[in-house]
Coordinates of C-alpha atoms in Angstrom, one line a residue:
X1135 CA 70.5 65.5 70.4
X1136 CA 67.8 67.6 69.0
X1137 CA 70.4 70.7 67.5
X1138 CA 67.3 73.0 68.0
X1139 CA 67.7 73.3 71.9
X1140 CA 71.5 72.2 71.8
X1141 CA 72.8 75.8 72.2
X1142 CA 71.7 78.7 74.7
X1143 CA 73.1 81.6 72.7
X1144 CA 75.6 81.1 69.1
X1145 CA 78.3 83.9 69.0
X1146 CA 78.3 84.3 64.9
X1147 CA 81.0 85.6 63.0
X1148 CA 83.9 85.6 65.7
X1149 CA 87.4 86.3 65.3
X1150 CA 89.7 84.1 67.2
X1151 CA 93.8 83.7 67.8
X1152 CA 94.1 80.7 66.6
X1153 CA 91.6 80.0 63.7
X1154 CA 92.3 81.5 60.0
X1155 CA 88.7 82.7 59.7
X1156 CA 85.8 83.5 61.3
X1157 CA 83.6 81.1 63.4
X1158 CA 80.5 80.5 65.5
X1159 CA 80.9 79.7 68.6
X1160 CA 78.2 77.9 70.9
X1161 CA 77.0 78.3 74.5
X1162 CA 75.0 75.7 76.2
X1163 CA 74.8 75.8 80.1
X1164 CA 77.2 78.3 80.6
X1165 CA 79.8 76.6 78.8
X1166 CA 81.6 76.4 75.2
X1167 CA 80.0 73.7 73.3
X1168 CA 80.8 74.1 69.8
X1169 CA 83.1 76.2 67.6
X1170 CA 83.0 75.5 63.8
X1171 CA 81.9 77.9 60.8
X1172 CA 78.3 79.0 60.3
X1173 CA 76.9 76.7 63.6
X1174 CA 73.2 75.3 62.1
X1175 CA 70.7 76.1 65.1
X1176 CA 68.4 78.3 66.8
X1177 CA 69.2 80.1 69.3
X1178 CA 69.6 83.3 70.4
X1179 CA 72.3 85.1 68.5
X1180 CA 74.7 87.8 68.8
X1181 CA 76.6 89.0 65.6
X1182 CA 80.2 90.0 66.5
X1183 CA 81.0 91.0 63.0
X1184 CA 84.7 89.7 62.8
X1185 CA 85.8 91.1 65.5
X1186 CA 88.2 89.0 68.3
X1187 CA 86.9 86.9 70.8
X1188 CA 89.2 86.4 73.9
X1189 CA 88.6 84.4 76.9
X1190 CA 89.1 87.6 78.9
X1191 CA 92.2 89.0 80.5
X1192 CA 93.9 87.7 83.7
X1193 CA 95.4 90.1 86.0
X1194 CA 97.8 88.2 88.2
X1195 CA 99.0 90.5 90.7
X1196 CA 96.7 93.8 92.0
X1197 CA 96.3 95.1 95.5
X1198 CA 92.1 96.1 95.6
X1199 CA 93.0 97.1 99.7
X1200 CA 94.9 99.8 98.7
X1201 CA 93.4 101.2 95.6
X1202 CA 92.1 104.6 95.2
X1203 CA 94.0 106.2 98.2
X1204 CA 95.3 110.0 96.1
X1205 CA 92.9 111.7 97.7
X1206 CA 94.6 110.9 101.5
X1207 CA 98.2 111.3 100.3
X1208 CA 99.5 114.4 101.7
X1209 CA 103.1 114.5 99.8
X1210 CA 104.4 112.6 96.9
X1211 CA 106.4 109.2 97.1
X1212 CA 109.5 109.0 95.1
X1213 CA 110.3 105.8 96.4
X1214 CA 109.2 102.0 96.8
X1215 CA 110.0 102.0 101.1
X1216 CA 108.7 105.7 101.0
X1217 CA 105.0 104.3 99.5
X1218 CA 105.2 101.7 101.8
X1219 CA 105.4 104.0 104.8
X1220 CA 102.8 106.3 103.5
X1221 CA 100.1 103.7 103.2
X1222 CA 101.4 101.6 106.4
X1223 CA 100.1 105.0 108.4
X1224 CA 96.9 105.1 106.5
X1225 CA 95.8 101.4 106.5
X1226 CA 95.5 101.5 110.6
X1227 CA 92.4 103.7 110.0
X1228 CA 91.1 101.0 107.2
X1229 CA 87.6 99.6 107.6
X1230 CA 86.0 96.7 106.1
X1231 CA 83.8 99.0 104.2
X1232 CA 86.4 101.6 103.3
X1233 CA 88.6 98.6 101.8
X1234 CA 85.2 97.1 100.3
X1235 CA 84.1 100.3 98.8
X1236 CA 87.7 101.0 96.7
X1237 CA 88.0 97.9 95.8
X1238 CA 84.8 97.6 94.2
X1239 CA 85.3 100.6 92.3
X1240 CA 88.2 99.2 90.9
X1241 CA 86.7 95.9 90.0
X1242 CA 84.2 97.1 88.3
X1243 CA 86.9 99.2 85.8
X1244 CA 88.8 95.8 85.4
X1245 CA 85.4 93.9 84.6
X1246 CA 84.4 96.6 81.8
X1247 CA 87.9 96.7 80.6
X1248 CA 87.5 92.4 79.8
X1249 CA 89.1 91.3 83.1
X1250 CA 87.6 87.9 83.3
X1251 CA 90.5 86.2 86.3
X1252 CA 92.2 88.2 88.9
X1253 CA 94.7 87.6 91.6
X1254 CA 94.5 90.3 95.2
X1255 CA 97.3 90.7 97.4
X1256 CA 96.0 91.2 101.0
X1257 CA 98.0 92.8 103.4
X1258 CA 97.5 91.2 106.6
X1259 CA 99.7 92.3 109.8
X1260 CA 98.7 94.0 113.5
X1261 CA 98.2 97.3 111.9
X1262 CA 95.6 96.3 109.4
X1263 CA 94.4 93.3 111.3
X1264 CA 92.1 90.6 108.9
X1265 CA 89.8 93.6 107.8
X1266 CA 91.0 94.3 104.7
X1267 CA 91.2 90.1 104.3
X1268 CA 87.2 90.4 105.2
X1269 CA 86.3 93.0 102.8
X1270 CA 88.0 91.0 99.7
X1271 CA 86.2 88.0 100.7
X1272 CA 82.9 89.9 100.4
X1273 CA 84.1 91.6 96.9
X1274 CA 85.3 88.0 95.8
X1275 CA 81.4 86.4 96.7
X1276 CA 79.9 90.0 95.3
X1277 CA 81.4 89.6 92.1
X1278 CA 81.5 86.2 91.2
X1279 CA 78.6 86.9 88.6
X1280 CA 81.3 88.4 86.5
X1281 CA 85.0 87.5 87.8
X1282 CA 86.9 85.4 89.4
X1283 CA 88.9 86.8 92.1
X1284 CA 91.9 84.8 93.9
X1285 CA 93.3 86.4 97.1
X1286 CA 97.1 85.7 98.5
X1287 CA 97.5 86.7 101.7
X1288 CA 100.6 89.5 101.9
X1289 CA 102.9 90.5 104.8
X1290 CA 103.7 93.5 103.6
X1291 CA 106.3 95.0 106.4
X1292 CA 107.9 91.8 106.9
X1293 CA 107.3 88.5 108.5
X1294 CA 109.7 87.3 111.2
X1295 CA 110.5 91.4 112.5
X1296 CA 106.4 91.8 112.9
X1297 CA 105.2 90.3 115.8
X1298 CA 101.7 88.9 115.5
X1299 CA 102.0 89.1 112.0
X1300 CA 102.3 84.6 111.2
X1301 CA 99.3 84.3 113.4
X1302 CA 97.3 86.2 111.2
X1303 CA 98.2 85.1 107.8
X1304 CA 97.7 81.5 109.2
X1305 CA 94.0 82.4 110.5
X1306 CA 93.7 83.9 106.9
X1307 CA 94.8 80.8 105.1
X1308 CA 92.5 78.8 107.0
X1309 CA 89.5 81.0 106.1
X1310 CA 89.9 81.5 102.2
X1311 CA 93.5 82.5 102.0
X1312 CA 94.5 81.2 98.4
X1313 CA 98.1 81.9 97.7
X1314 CA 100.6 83.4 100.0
X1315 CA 102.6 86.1 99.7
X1316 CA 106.2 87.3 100.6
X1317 CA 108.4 90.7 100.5
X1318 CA 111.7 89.4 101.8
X1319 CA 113.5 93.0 101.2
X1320 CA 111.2 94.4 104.0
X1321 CA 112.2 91.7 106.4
X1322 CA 115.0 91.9 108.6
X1323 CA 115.9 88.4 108.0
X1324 CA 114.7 87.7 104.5
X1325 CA 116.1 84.1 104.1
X1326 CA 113.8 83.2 107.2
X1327 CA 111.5 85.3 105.7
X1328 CA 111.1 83.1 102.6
X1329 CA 111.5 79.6 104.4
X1330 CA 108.3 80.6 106.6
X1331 CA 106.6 81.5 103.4
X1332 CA 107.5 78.2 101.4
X1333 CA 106.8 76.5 105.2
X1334 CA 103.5 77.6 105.2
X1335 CA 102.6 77.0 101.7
X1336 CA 103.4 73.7 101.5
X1337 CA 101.5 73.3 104.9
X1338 CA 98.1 74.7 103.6
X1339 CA 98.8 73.2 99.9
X1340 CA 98.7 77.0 98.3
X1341 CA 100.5 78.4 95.8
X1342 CA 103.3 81.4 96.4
X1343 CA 103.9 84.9 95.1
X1344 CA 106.4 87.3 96.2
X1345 CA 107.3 90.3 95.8
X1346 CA 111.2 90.3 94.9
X1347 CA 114.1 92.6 93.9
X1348 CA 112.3 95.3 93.5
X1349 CA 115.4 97.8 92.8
X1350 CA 118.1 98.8 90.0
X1351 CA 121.0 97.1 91.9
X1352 CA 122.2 93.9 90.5
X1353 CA 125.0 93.1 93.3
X1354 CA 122.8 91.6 95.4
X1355 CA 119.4 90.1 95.2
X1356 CA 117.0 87.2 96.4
X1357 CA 116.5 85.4 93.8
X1358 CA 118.5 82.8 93.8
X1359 CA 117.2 81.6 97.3
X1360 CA 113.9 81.7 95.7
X1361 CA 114.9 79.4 93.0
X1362 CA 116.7 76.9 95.6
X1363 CA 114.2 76.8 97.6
X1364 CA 111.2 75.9 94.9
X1365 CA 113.5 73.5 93.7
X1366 CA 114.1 72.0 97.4
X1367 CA 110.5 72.2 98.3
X1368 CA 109.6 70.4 94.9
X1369 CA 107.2 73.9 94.5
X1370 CA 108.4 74.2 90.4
X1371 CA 105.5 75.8 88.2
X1372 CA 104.1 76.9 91.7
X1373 CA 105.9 80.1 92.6
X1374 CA 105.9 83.5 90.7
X1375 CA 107.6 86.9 91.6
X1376 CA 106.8 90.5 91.2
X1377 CA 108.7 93.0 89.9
X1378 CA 112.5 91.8 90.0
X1379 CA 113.1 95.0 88.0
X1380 CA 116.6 94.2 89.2
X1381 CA 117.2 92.0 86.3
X1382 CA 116.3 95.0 84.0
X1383 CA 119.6 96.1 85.4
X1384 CA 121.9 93.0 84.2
X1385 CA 123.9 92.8 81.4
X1386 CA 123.3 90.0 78.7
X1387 CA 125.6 87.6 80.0
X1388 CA 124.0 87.5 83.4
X1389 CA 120.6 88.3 82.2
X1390 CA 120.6 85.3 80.8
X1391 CA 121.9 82.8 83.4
X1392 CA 119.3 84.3 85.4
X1393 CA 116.6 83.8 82.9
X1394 CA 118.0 80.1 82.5
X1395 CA 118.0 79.7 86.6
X1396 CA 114.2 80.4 86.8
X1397 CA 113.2 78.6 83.8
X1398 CA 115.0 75.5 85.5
X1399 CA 113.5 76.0 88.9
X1400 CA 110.1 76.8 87.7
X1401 CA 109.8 80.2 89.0
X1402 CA 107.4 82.9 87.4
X1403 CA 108.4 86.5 86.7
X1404 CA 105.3 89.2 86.6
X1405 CA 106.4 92.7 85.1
X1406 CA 104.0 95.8 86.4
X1407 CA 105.3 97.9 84.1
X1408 CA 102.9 101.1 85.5
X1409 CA 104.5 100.7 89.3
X1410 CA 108.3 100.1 87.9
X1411 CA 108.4 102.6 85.6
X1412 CA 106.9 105.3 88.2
X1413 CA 109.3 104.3 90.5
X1414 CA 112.4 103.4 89.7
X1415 CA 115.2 105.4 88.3
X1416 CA 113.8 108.4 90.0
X1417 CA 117.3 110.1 91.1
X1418 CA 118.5 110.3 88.0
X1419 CA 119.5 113.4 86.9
X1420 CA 119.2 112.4 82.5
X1421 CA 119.1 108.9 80.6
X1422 CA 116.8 107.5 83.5
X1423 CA 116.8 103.9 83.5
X1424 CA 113.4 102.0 82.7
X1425 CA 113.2 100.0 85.3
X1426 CA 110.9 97.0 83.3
X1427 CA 112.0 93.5 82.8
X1428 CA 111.1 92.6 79.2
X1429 CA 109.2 89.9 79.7
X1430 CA 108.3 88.7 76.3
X1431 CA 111.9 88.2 75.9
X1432 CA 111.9 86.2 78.9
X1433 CA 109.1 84.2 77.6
X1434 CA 111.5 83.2 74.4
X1435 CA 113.7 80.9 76.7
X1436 CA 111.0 79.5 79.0
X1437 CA 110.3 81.6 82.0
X1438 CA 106.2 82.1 82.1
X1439 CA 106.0 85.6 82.4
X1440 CA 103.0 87.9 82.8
X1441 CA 102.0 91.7 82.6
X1442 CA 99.7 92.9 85.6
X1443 CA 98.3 96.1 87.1
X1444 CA 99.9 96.5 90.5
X1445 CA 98.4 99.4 92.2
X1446 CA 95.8 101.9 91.2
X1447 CA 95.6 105.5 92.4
X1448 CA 98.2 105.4 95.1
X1449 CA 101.4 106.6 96.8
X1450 CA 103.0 103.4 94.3
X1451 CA 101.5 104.2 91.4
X1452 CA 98.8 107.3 91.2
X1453 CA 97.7 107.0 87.7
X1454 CA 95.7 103.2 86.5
X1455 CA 91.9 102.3 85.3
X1456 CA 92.6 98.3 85.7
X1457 CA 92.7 98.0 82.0
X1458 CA 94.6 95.1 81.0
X1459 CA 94.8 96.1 77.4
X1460 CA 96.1 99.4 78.1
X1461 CA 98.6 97.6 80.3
X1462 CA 100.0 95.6 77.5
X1463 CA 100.0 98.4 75.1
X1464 CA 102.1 100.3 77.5
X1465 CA 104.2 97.5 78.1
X1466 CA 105.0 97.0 74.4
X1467 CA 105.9 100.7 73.9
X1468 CA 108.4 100.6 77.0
X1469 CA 109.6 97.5 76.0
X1470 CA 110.0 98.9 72.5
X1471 CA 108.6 95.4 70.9
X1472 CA 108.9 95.3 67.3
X1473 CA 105.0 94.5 65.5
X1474 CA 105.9 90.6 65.1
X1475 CA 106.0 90.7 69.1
X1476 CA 102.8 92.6 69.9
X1477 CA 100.7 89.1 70.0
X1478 CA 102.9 88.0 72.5
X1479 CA 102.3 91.0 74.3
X1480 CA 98.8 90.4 74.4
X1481 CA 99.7 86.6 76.0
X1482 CA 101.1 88.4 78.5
X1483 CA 97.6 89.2 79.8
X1484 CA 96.0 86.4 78.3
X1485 CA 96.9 82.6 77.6
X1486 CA 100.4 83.2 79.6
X1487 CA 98.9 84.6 83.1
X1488 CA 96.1 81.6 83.5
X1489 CA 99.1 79.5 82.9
X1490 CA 100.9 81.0 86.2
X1491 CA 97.4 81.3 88.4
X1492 CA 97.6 77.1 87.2
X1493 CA 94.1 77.6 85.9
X1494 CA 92.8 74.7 84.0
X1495 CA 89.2 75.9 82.5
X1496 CA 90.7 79.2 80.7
X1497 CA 90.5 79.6 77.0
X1498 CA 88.2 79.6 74.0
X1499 CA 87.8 75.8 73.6
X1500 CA 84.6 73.3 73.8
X1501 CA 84.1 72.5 77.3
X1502 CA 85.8 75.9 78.6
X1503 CA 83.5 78.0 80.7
X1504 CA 82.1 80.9 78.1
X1505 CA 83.7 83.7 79.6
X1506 CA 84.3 85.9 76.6
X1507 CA 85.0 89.3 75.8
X1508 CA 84.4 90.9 72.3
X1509 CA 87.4 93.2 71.2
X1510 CA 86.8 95.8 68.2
X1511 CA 89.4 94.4 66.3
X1512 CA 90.1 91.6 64.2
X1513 CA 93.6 89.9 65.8
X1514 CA 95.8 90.0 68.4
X1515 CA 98.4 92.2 66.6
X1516 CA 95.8 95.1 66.4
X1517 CA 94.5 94.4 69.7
X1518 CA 98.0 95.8 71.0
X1519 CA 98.5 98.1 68.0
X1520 CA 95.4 99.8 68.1
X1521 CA 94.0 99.4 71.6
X1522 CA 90.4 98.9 70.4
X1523 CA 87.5 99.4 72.7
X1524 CA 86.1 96.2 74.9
X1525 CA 82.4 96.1 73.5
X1526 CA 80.4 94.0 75.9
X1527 CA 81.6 90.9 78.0
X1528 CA 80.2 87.5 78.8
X1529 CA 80.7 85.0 82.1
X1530 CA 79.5 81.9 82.4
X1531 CA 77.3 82.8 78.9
X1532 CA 75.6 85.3 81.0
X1533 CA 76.3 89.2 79.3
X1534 CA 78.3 91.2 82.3
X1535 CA 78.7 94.7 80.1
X1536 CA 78.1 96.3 77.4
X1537 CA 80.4 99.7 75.6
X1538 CA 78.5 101.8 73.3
X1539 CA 80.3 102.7 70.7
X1540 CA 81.1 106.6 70.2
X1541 CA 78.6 108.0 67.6
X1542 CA 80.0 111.1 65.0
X1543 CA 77.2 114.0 64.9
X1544 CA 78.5 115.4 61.8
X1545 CA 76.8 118.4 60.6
X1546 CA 73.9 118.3 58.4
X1547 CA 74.5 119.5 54.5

């Protein structure tokens, strides 16, 4: 091979997590081709100093249809059936260009805060029909040029108490549905709720994610159903579940047989620490409860865990700017993680959510896609500790963004 034309564009001078000291890294039709000190070749270059090179962050659970919504709330929401009820009356007036509209403004956040993968629950149910399932198929063909956007299909206000409701998620897995969702607590029958879900994804070969447990009492949950039934179904490393801030509630003992039952069954546990802190523990008086499963913990005896976003700017969680980083930082503070723990903070948005989206061309490796982003720090310890500005991010070997950095004016002598 004649090294002169082997590479499109050399990275020089990268940081990464697993190498002891800096590297060049080499792009050649939009893939990684090389990554070995001081790379001998011309091509175009970019200088990165030092600073870390990830393979972007992974967002595994977000709701784009729903995003961006303060501005229509007419009360606050102090509770999780409360927001569900605000934006169930709102989402009946939902267009495909309303939908489209918000949840581009929120991709583009997460694209210039390094989100490189992202998973979108849809809701999909008579009230909102397949519109908001339209419009994320449009942002998912829109945006390709910079992420990669999976979408689960989501019965939000149950399953078997919803009439109309299986006819639609079926139309929607047959047209670009990607995972499918459950949310057995809003279903008046949640065992047949989460049969039907496991039914129909094994019937369209897809992948499951549910949203589970999502309160502080520990004397009853769904959990365990969802374990036998991944187990029954043979759907190990296939399933994840959101929220489950009811194991934050257990004491050791039982904290860990549960931890030990999903790691055995295969199921996932994502943490949204923004959504689960804002909303439970609200009617406590003093010594409010957290609410956040400590995932990294988790992580120690073998359940694949990740850290995601949730919602942005609505009755469930009116504060978010789809930073992943930020996410993880706030995560490590709640979770009170000790400095030895912040890099596996950071795979908790990283290495550890591709794992549970089963994707198998993530990472900074030759023959990886070269999706990179370009931290301004030098590991993945300060990346938490010091939550460093995203300078400029690459898909495909193709530049997607670019931060300035802040310039001083100091005044002249």
């Amino acid at each position: 091979m004649n090294m002169k034309t082997a590479f499109d564009l050399i990275f020089r001078n990268a940081r990464t997590r697993t190498l002891a000291t800096p590297v060049d890294i080499g792009i050649a039709g939009g893939r990684i081709v090389a990554i070995e000190p001081q790379l001998a070749c011309e091509a175009a270059e970019i200088e990165v100093g030092g600073r870390l090179a990830l393979p972007g962050f992974v967002d595994t659970h977000i709701h784009l249809d729903k995003a961006c919504l303060l501005g229509r709330c007419a009360h606050n929401h102090g509770s999780v059936s409360e927001a569900i009820a605000a934006v169930a009356a709102m989402k009946r007036d939902f267009t495909v260009e309303d939908v489209y509209a918000r949840g581009a403004r929120v991709i583009e956040r997460a694209i210039v805060h390094g989100t490189t993968r992202m998973r979108t629950h849809v809701e999909i149910d008579p009230r909102i029909g397949l519109r908001g399932f339209e419009a994320v198929k449009a942002l998912k063909r829109d945006y390709a040029w910079a992420l990669d956007l999976s979408i689960c299909v989501f019965p939000q206000e149950g399953l078997t108490n919803d009439a109309g409701t299986e006819e639609l998620l079926i139309a929607a897995l047959r047209d670009g549905g990607e995972v499918i969702e459950g949310c057995p607590y809003m279903d008046t029958n949640p065992n047949a709720h989460l049969e039907r879900i496991f039914d129909f994804a094994q019937q369209f070969d897809v992948d499951i994610d549910l949203h589970l447990d999502f309160d502080l009492d520990p004397s009853w949950w769904h959990l365990e159903e969802v374990c036998r039934q991944a187990e029954r179904r043979n759907y190990q490393g296939r399933v994840a579940i959101g929220h489950v801030t009811k194991l934050s509630a257990l004491p050791p003992d039982r904290l860990k047989a549960a931890t030990a039952r999903l790691a055995k069954s295969g199921v996932a546990v994502t943490v949204l620490p923004a959504t689960d802190l804002y909303l439970m523990g609200r009617d406590a008086t003093h010594n409010a409860p957290r609410g956040l499963t400590v995932a990294h913990k988790m992580v120690e005896d073998g359940v694949l865990c990740s850290v995601a976003t949730n919602n942005v700017l609505n009755p469930f969680t009116p504060f978010g700017d789809a930073s992943l980083l930020r996410m993880a930082n706030f995560y490590a503070n709640v979770a009170q993680a000790g400095i030895s723990e912040f890099d596996a903070c950071l795979d908790l948005v990283t290495e550890l959510p591709a794992r549970l989206m089963n994707l198998r061309d993530y990472g900074i490796a030759p023959g990886k896609p070269a999706d990179l982003v370009i931290l301004d720090t030098d590991s993945g310890t300060n990346a938490i500790a010091e939550l460093p500005d995203v300078l400029m991010g690459f898909k495909n070997g193709r530049q997607v963004f670019e931060r300035q950095k802040p310039m001083l004016f100091r005044p002249q002598a």
